[in-house]
XYZ file of C-alpha atoms in Angstrom:
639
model
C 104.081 110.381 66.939
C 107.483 109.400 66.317
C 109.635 109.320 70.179
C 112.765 110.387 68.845
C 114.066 112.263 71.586
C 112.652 109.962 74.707
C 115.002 107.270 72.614
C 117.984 109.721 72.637
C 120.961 108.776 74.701
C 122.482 111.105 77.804
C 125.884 111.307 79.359
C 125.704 112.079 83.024
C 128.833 112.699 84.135
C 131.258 109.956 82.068
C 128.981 107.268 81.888
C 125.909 107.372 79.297
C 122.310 105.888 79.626
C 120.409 104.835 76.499
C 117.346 106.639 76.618
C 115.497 109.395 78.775
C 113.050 107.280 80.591
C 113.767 107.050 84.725
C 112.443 104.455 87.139
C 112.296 107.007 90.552
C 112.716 105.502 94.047
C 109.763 103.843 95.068
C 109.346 102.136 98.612
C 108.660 98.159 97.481
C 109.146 96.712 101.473
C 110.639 94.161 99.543
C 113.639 93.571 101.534
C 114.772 91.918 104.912
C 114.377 94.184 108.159
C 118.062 93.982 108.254
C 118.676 95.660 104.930
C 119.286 92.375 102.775
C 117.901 91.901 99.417
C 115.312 89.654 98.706
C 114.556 87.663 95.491
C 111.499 89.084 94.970
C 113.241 92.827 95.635
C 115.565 91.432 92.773
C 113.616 89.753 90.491
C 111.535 93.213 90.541
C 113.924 95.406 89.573
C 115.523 92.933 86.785
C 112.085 92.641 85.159
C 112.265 96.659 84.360
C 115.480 95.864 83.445
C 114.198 93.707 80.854
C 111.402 96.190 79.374
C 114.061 99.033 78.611
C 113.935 102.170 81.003
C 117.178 104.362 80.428
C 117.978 104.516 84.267
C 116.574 102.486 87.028
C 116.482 103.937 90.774
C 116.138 101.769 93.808
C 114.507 102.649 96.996
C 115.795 104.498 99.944
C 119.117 102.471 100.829
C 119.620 103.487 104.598
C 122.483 105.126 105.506
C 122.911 103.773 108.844
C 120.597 101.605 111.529
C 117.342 103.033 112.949
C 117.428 105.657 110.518
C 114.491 104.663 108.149
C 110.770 105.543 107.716
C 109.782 101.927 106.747
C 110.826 98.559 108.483
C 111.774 96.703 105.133
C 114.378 98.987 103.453
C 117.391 98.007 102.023
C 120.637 99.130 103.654
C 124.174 99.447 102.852
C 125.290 100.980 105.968
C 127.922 98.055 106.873
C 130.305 96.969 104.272
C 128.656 93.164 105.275
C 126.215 94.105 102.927
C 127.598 94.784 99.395
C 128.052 91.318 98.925
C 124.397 90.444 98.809
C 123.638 93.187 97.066
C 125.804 92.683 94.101
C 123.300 90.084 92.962
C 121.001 92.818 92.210
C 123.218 94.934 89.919
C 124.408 91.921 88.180
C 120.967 90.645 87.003
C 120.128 94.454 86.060
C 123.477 94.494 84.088
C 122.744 91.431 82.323
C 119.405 92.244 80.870
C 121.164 95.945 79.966
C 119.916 98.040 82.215
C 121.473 100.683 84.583
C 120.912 101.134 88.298
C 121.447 104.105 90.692
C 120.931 103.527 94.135
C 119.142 106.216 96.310
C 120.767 107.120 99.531
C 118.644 108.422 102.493
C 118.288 109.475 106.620
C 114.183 109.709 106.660
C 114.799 112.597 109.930
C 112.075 113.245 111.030
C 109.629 111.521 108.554
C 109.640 108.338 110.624
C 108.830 106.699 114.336
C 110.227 105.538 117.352
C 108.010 102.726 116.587
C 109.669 102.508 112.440
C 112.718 102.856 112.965
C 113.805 101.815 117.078
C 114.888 105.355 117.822
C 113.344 108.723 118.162
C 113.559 110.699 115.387
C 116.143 113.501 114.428
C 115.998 117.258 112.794
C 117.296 120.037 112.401
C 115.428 121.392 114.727
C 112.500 120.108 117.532
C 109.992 120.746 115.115
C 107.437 117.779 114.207
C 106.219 116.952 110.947
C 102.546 117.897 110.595
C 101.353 114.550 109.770
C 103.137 112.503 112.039
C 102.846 112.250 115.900
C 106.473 112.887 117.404
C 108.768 115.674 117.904
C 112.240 114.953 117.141
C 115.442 115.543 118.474
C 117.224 118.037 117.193
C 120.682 117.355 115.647
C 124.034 118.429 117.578
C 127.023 120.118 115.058
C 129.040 116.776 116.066
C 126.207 114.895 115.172
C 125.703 116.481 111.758
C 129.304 115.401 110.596
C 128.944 112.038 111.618
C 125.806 111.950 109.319
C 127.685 113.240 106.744
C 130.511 110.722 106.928
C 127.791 107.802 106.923
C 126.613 109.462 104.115
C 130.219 109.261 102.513
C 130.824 105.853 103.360
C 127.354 104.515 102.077
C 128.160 106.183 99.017
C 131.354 104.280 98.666
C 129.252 101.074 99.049
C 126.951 102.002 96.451
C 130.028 102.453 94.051
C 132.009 98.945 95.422
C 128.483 97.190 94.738
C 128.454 97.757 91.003
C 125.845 100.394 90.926
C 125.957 103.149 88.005
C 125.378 105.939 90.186
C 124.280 107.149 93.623
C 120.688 109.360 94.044
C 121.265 111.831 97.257
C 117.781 111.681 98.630
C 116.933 115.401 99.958
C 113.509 115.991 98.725
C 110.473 115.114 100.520
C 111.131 116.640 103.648
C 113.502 113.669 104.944
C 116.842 115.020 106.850
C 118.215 116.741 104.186
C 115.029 118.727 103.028
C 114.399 119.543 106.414
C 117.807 121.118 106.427
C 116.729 123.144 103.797
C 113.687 123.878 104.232
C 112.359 127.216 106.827
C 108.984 125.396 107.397
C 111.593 122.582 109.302
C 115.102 124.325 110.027
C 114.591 126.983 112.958
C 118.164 126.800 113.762
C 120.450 129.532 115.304
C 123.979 128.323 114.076
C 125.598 127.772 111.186
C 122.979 125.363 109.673
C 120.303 127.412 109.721
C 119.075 131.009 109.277
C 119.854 131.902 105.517
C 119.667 130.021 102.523
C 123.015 129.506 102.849
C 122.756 128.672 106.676
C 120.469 125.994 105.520
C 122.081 124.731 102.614
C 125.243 123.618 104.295
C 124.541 120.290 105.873
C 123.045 119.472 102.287
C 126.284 121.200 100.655
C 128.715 118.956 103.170
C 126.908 115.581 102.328
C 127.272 116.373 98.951
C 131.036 117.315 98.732
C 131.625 114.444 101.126
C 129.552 111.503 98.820
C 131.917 113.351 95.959
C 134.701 112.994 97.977
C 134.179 109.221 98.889
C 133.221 108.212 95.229
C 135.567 109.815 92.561
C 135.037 112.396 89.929
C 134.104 110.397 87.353
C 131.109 108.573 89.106
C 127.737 110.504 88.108
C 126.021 112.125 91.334
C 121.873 112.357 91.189
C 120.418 114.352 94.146
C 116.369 114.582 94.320
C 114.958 117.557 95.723
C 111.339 118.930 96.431
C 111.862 122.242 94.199
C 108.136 123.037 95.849
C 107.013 121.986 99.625
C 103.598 123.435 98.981
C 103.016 123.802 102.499
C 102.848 127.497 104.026
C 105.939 128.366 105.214
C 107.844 125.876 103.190
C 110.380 125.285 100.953
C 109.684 127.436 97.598
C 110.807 127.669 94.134
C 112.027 130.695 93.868
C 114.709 129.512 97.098
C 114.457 126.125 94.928
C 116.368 128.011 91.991
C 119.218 129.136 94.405
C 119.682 125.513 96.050
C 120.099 124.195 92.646
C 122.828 126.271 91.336
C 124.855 125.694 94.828
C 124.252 121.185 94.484
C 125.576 122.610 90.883
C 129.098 124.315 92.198
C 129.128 121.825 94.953
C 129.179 118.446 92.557
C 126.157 117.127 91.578
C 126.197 115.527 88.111
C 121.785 115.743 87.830
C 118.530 117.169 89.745
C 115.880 115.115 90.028
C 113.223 117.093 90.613
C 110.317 116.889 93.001
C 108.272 117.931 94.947
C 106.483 118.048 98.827
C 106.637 116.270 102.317
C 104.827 114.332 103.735
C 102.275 116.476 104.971
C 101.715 117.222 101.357
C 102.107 114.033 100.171
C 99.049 114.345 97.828
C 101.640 116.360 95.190
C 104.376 113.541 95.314
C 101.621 111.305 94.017
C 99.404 113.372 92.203
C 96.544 110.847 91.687
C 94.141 110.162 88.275
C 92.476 113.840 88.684
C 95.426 115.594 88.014
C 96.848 116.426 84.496
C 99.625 114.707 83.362
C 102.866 116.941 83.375
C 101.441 119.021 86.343
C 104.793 119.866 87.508
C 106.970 119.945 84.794
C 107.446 123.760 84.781
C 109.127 123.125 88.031
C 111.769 120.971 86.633
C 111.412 123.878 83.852
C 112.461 126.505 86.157
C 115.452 124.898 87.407
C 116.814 124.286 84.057
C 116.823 127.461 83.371
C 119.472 128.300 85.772
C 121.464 125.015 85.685
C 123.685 123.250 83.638
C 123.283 119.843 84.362
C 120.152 117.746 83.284
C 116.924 118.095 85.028
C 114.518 114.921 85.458
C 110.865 115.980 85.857
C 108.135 113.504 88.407
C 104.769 114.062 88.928
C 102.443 111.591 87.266
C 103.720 110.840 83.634
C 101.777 108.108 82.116
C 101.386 108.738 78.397
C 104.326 108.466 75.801
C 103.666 111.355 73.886
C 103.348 113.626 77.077
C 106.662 112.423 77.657
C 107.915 113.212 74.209
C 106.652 116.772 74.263
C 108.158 117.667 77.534
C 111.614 116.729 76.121
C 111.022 118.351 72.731
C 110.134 121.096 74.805
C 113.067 121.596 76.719
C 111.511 121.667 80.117
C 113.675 118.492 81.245
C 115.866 116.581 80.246
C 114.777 113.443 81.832
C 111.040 112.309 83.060
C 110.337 110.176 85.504
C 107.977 107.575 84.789
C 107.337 105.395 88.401
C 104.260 104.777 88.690
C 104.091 103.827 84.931
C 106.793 101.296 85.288
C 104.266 99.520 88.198
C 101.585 99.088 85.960
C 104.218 98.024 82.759
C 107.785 97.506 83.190
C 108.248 97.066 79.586
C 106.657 100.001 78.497
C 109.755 101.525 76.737
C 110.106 98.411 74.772
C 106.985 98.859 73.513
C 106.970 102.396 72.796
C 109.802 101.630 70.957
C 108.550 98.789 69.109
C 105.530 101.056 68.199
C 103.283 99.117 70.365
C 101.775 102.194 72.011
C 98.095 99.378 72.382
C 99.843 97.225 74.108
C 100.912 99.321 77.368
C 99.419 98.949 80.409
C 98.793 102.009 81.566
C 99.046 103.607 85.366
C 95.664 104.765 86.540
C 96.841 106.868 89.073
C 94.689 105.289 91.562
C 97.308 104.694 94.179
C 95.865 102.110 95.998
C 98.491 99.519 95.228
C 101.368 102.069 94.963
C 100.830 103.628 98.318
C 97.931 101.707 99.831
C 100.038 98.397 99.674
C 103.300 99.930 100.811
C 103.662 98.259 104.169
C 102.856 94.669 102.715
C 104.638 95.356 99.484
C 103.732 97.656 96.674
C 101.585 96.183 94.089
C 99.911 97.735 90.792
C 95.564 97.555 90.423
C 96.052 97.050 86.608
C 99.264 94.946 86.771
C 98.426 91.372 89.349
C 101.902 90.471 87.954
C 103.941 93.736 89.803
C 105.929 92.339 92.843
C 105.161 88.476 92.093
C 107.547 89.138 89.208
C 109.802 86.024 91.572
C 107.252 83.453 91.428
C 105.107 84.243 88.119
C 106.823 82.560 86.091
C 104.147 82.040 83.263
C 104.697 78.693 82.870
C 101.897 76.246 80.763
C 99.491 74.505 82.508
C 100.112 70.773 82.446
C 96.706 69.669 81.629
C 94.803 72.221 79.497
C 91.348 72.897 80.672
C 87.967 74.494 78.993
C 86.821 76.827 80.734
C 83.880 79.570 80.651
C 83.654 82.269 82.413
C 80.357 83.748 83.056
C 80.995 88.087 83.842
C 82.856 89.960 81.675
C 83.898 92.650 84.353
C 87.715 93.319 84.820
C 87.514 90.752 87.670
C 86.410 88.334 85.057
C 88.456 89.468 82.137
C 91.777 89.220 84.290
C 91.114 85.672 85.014
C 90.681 85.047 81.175
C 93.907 86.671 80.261
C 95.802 84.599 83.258
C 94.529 81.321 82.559
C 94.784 82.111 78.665
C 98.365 82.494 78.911
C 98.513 79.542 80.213
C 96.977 77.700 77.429
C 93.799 76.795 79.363
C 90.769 77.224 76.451
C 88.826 80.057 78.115
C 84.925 81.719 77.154
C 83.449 85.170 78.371
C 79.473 85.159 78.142
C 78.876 88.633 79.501
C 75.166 90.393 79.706
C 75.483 93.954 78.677
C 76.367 94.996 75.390
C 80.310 95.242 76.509
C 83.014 93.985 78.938
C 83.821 96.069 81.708
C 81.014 95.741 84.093
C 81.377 98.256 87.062
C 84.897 99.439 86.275
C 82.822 101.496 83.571
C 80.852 102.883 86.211
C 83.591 103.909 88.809
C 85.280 105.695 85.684
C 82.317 108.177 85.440
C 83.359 110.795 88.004
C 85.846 113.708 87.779
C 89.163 112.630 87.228
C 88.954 109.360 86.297
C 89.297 109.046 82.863
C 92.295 107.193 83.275
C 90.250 104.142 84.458
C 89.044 103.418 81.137
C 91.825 102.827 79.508
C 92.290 99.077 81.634
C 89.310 97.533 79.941
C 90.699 98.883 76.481
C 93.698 97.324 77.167
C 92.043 94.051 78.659
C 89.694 93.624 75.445
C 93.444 93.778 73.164
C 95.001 91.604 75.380
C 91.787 88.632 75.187
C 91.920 89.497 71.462
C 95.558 88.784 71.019
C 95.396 85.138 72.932
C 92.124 84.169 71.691
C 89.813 84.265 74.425
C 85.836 83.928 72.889
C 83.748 86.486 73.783
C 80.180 86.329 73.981
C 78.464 89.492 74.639
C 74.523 90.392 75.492
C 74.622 86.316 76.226
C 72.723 85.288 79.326
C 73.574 81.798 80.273
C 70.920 78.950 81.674
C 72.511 76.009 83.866
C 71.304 73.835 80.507
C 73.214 76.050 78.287
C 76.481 75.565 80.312
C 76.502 71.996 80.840
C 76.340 71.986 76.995
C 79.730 73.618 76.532
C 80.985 70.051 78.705
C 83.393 72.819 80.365
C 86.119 71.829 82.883
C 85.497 75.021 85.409
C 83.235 77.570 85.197
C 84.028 80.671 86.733
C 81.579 82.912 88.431
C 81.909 86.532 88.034
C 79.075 88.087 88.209
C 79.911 91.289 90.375
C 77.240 92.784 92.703
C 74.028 94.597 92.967
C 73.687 97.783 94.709
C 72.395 97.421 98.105
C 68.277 98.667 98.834
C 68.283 99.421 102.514
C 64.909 99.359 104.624
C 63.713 102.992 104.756
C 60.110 104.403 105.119
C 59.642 105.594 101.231
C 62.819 103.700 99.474
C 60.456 102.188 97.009
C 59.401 105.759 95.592
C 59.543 107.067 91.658
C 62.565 109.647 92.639
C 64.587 107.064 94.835
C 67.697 105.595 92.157
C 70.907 104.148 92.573
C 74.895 105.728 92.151
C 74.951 103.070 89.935
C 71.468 104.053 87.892
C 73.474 108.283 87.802
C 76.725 107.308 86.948
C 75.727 104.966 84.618
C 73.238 107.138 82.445
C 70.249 105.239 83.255
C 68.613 108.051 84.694
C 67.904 111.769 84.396
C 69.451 113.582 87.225
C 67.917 115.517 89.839
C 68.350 119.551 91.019
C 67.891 119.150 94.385
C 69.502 115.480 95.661
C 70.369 113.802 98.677
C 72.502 111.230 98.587
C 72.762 108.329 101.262
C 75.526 107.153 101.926
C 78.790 108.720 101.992
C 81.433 106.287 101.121
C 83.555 106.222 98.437
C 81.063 105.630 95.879
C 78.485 107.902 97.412
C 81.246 111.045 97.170
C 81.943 110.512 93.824
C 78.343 110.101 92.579
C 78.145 113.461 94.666
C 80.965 115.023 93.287
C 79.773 114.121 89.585
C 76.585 115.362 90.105
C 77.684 118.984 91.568
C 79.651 119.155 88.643
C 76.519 118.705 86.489
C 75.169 121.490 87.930
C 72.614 120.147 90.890
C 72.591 121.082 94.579
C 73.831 117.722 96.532
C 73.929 116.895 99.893
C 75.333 113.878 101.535
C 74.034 111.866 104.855
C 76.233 109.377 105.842
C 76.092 107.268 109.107
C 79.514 107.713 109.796
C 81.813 110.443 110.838
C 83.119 111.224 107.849
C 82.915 111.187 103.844
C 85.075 108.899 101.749
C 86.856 107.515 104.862
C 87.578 104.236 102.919
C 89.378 106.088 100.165
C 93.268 106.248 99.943
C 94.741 109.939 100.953
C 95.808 111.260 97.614
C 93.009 111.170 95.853
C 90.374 111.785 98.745
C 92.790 114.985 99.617
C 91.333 116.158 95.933
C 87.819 114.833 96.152
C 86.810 116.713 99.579
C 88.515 120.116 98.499
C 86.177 119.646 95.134
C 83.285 119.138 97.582
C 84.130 121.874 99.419
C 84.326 123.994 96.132
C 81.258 122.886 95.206
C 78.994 123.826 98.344
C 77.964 120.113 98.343
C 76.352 119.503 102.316
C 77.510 116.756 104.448
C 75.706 115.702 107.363
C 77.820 112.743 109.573
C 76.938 110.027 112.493
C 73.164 110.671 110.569
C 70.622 108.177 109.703
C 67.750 108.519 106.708
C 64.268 107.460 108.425
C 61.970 108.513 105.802
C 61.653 109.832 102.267
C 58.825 111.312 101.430
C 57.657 113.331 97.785
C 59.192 116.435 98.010
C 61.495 115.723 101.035
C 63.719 113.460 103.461
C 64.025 113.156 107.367
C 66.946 112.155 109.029
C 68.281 111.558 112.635
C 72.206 113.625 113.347
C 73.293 112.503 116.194
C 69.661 110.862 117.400
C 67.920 114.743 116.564
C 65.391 114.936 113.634
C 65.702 116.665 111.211
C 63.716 117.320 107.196
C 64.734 118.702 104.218
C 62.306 119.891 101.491
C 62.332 120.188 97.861
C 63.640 117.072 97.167
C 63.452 115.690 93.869
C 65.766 113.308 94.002
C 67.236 110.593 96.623
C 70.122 108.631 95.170
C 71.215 105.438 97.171
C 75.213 104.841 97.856
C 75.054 102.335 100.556
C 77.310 99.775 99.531
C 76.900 96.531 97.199
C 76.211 93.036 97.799
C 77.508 90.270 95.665
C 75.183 88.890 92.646
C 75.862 85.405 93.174
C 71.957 83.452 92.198
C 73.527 81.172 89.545
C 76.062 79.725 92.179
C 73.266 77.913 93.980
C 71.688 76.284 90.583
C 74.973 74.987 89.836
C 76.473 73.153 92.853
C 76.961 69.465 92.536
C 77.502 69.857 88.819
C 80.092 67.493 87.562
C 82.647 70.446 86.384
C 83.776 72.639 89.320
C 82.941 76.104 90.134
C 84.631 79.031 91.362
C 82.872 82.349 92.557
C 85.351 85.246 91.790
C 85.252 89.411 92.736
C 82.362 90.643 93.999
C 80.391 87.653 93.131
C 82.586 85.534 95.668
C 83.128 88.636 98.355
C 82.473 92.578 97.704
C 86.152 93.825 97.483
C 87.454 96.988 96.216
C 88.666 96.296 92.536
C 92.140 96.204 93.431
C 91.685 92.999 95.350
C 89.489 91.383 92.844
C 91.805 91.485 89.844
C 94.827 90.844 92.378
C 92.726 87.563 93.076
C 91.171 86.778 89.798
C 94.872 86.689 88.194
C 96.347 84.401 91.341
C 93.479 82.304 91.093
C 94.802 81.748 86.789
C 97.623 80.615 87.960
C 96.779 77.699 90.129
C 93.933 76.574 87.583
């Protein structure tokens, strides 16, 4: 496919951006707590600089003190600090790139705790998934807001930034103005859609106001709150034509709060594009461009929706985590060499309050102190494990010249990442060993598969390190009947080593045990679940555990919590909930799900060899895979 149109420049108000590809606000917690830049908060955003998007938004700068959901925001709320961050849009400048700094009040969507002072709102009304009640907003408070809204805009302009982003999506001040799930006020800002478009209206004529005509104006909103009683598109259609009259230059379009949070990051199991007929709708009764978000991760997705018309801009965040120089490539036609997002969110949002990271990309957020430099002294090294834990090491210590070997088992690299990509959804997976395999290709790394390896055999290679990465084994607990013909591991369904059951019980209801569960509905059997704990998947980040209970649900599968398996017989299984017994019959299948223990028996035939050796992943310390690549890859770079 030939991305003619994603490569198409737009004019937003006077000033034009070279393509169609958008970097959205993304909270990195990169900064200082009192809204200072950081290097690595820098170095971050000048690194997408360098791989090409069109426009490039930052996180929520605040608009004043003790007004943010997140301790590590940047802030231009004083004019003390443009100055510091005029570094930023001078490295983004100099690699070509264009920045547009997001301006926010999180509202309600935030703590005492957060940010030092009770939250605000329209109206006394807490958000669903938070614990405190704000206070609601007096009229003179509401136009000092709006002022600090004005005069942070001005900063945004005096600091060299291409454009200012009016948060009001997401259910922060502004979209709780808006919204009638939020907004139960009795004056002038509330009531009607106009009632509850005018705080909205004022910020925007006032940020207008305080930055010029000429200077382009973005303003996000949630076009869909898909919460009952919330903000809808059809009142989403309205809003848009009034930010229209009022003087906003583009709609970024979104979508939620954060009660709904699980449609602002749609994770792997939903379709790409999801919500582009939102952005769709709005276009149809605007003139200004549209951008589209919601989980764009392939090029030619992207392509279509423009050729299409639905937007005129797509949003591709999450993408940009995983490879910041994924226009670049596109553009050089090297569609194999992207990176691309999972939509896993475990580094995205899971990292958040540490700093957002990518699974697939180690080098997201070290971007200030990976500097890829050669090793000094270049080393042989094999690694033994061709898993991604083992793979990621390769390609780090590769790139830095070190002489590196895979001698992996099976029949293909990959290891348990295959496995996890087996249930619903999570097609997406696979494509980070395809990319892995083209990246050890391009830089040379040997690999050796169906190859098991003696202690003789490696001594023979005279290797410098040897790296252990031989994963885990499933985990065999001690029950009454565990040794029986119809007693198999996730591992053994999800794999295809088995035939499956009709009538299964699964223990263990982690992660792993709800998505063997969920695969297997889907095939058609009748599943239940008995898990220790007191609940299912409690390990599993929000997004896409929001998706994987209500398929559960869906699909009748039985749960039974705080239970324990005593016995499986032929033809049935007892368990104790909540210290009563209980048996179920016609059984022809128990599947195990009770965690993994590392596979680490070569380690102890090796030690006091005369090269050294590291355990990595699951062989050192089971880990979910996010923290075994993120350690494999820091681990290259000390070798």
């Amino acid at each position: 496919m030939k991305y003619n149109k994603i490569f198409e420049p737009i004019k937003i108000n006077k000033t034009e951006f070279k393509n169609r590809l958008v970097v959205s606000a993304m909270v990195t917690s990169y900064c200082n707590e009192d809204g200072t830049p950081t290097e690595r908060f820098i170095a971050y955003h000048e690194e997408k600089a360098k791989g090409g998007w069109g426009i490039i938004c930052t996180e929520d700068y605040t608009i004043a003190p003790n007004v943010g959901g997140f301790k590590k925001l940047p802030g231009l709320w004083d004019d003390h600090l443009i100055e510091p961050h005029k570094e930023l849009t001078e490295r983004v400048h100099k690699q070509g790139g264009k920045i547009v700094a997001q301006i926010y009040h999180a509202g309600r969507e935030t703590t005492t705790e957060i940010a030092g002072a009770q939250p605000v709102g329209p109206s006394p009304i807490k958000e669903p998934s938070l614990p405190e009640i704000p206070r609601e907003l007096t009229i003179d408070e509401i136009a000092v807001i709006v002022k600090q809204y004005a005069e942070c805009a001005r900063r945004v302009k005096e600091t060299g930034f291409d454009g200012v982003e009016i948060h009001g999506a997401h259910g922060y001040l502004i979209g709780a103005f808006i919204s009638p799930l939020s907004n139960k006020r009795t004056d002038e800002y509330g009531g009607s859609l106009e009632g509850r478009a005018k705080f909205p209206l004022e910020v925007v004529a006032a940020v207008r106001n305080a930055v010029g005509p000429d200077y382009p104006i973005f303003f996000r909103m949630s076009a869909n709150e898909y919460v009952d009683g919330g903000f809808s598109l059809q009142e989403a259609k309205l809003y848009a034509q009034l930010l229209e009259e009022a003087g906003v230059d583009c709609i970024h379009c979104s979508q939620g709060i954060y009660v709904s949070c699980h449609t602002i990051q749609p994770p792997s199991i939903i379709p790409e594009g999801y919500y582009a007929e939102n952005a769709a709708a709005l276009k149809e009764v605007v003139n200004i461009p549209v951008i589209t978000v919601g989980k764009y991760t392939e090029p030619m997705m992207v392509e279509t929706v423009l050729r299409t018309g639905k937007a005129d801009l797509v949003t591709m965040a999450r993408a940009s985590l995983a490879d910041p120089h994924l226009p670049n490539k596109v553009k050089e036609g090297r569609i194999e060499d992207i990176i691309r997002c999972i939509g896993c969110v475990q580094g995205c949002l899971g990292d958040q309050l540490t700093g957002v990271r990518c699974m697939v990309n180690p080098r997201t957020g070290k971007e200030y102190c990976y500097k890829q430099e050669q090793a000094k002294v270049k080393k042989r090294i094999v690694v033994i494990g061709g898993g991604v834990s083992g793979c990621e090491f390769a390609i780090g210590a590769a790139e830095r010249g070190h002489e590196v070997s895979i001698y992996e088992k099976a029949d293909r690299l990959g290891g348990q990442w295959l496995v996890a990509s087996m249930p619903p959804g999570k097609t997406a997976f696979t494509t980070f060993p395809i990319w892995q395999k083209k990246r050890l290709a391009d830089l040379g790394v040997e690999i050796h598969l169906n190859t098991v390896l003696q202690p003789d055999d490696i001594a023979a290679f005279e290797p410098d390190v040897v790296i252990l990465a031989t994963g885990s084994k499933p985990i065999v607990p001690r029950i009454e009947g565990v040794s029986n013909a119809n007693v198999v591991t996730a591992h053994d369904i999800l794999s295809g080593k088995v035939n499956i059951g009709q009538n299964v019980v699964i223990i263990g209801g982690g992660l792993v045990g709800a998505e063997t569960a969920d695969y297997m509905a889907q095939n058609g059997c009748n599943v239940t679940i008995i898990e220790m704990l007191s609940g299912i998947a409690l390990e599993g980040e929000h997004n896409p555990t929001y998706y994987l209970l209500d398929r559960l649900e869906k699909q009748k599968v039985k749960t039974y919590v705080n239970s324990a398996v005593t016995e499986i017989g032929e033809g049935f299984i007892r368990f104790k909930e909540n210290g009563e017994l209980h048996t179920l019959e016609n059984i022809d299948q128990v599947v195990l799900a009770v965690g993994v223990k590392s596979d680490n028996a070569l380690e102890k035939h090796l030690n006091g060899s005369k090269y050294r050796v590291i355990s990595i992943g699951d062989a050192k310390e089971v880990a979910e895979g996010y923290h075994d690549i993120q350690t494999a890859y820091d681990l290259a770079q000390r070798i």
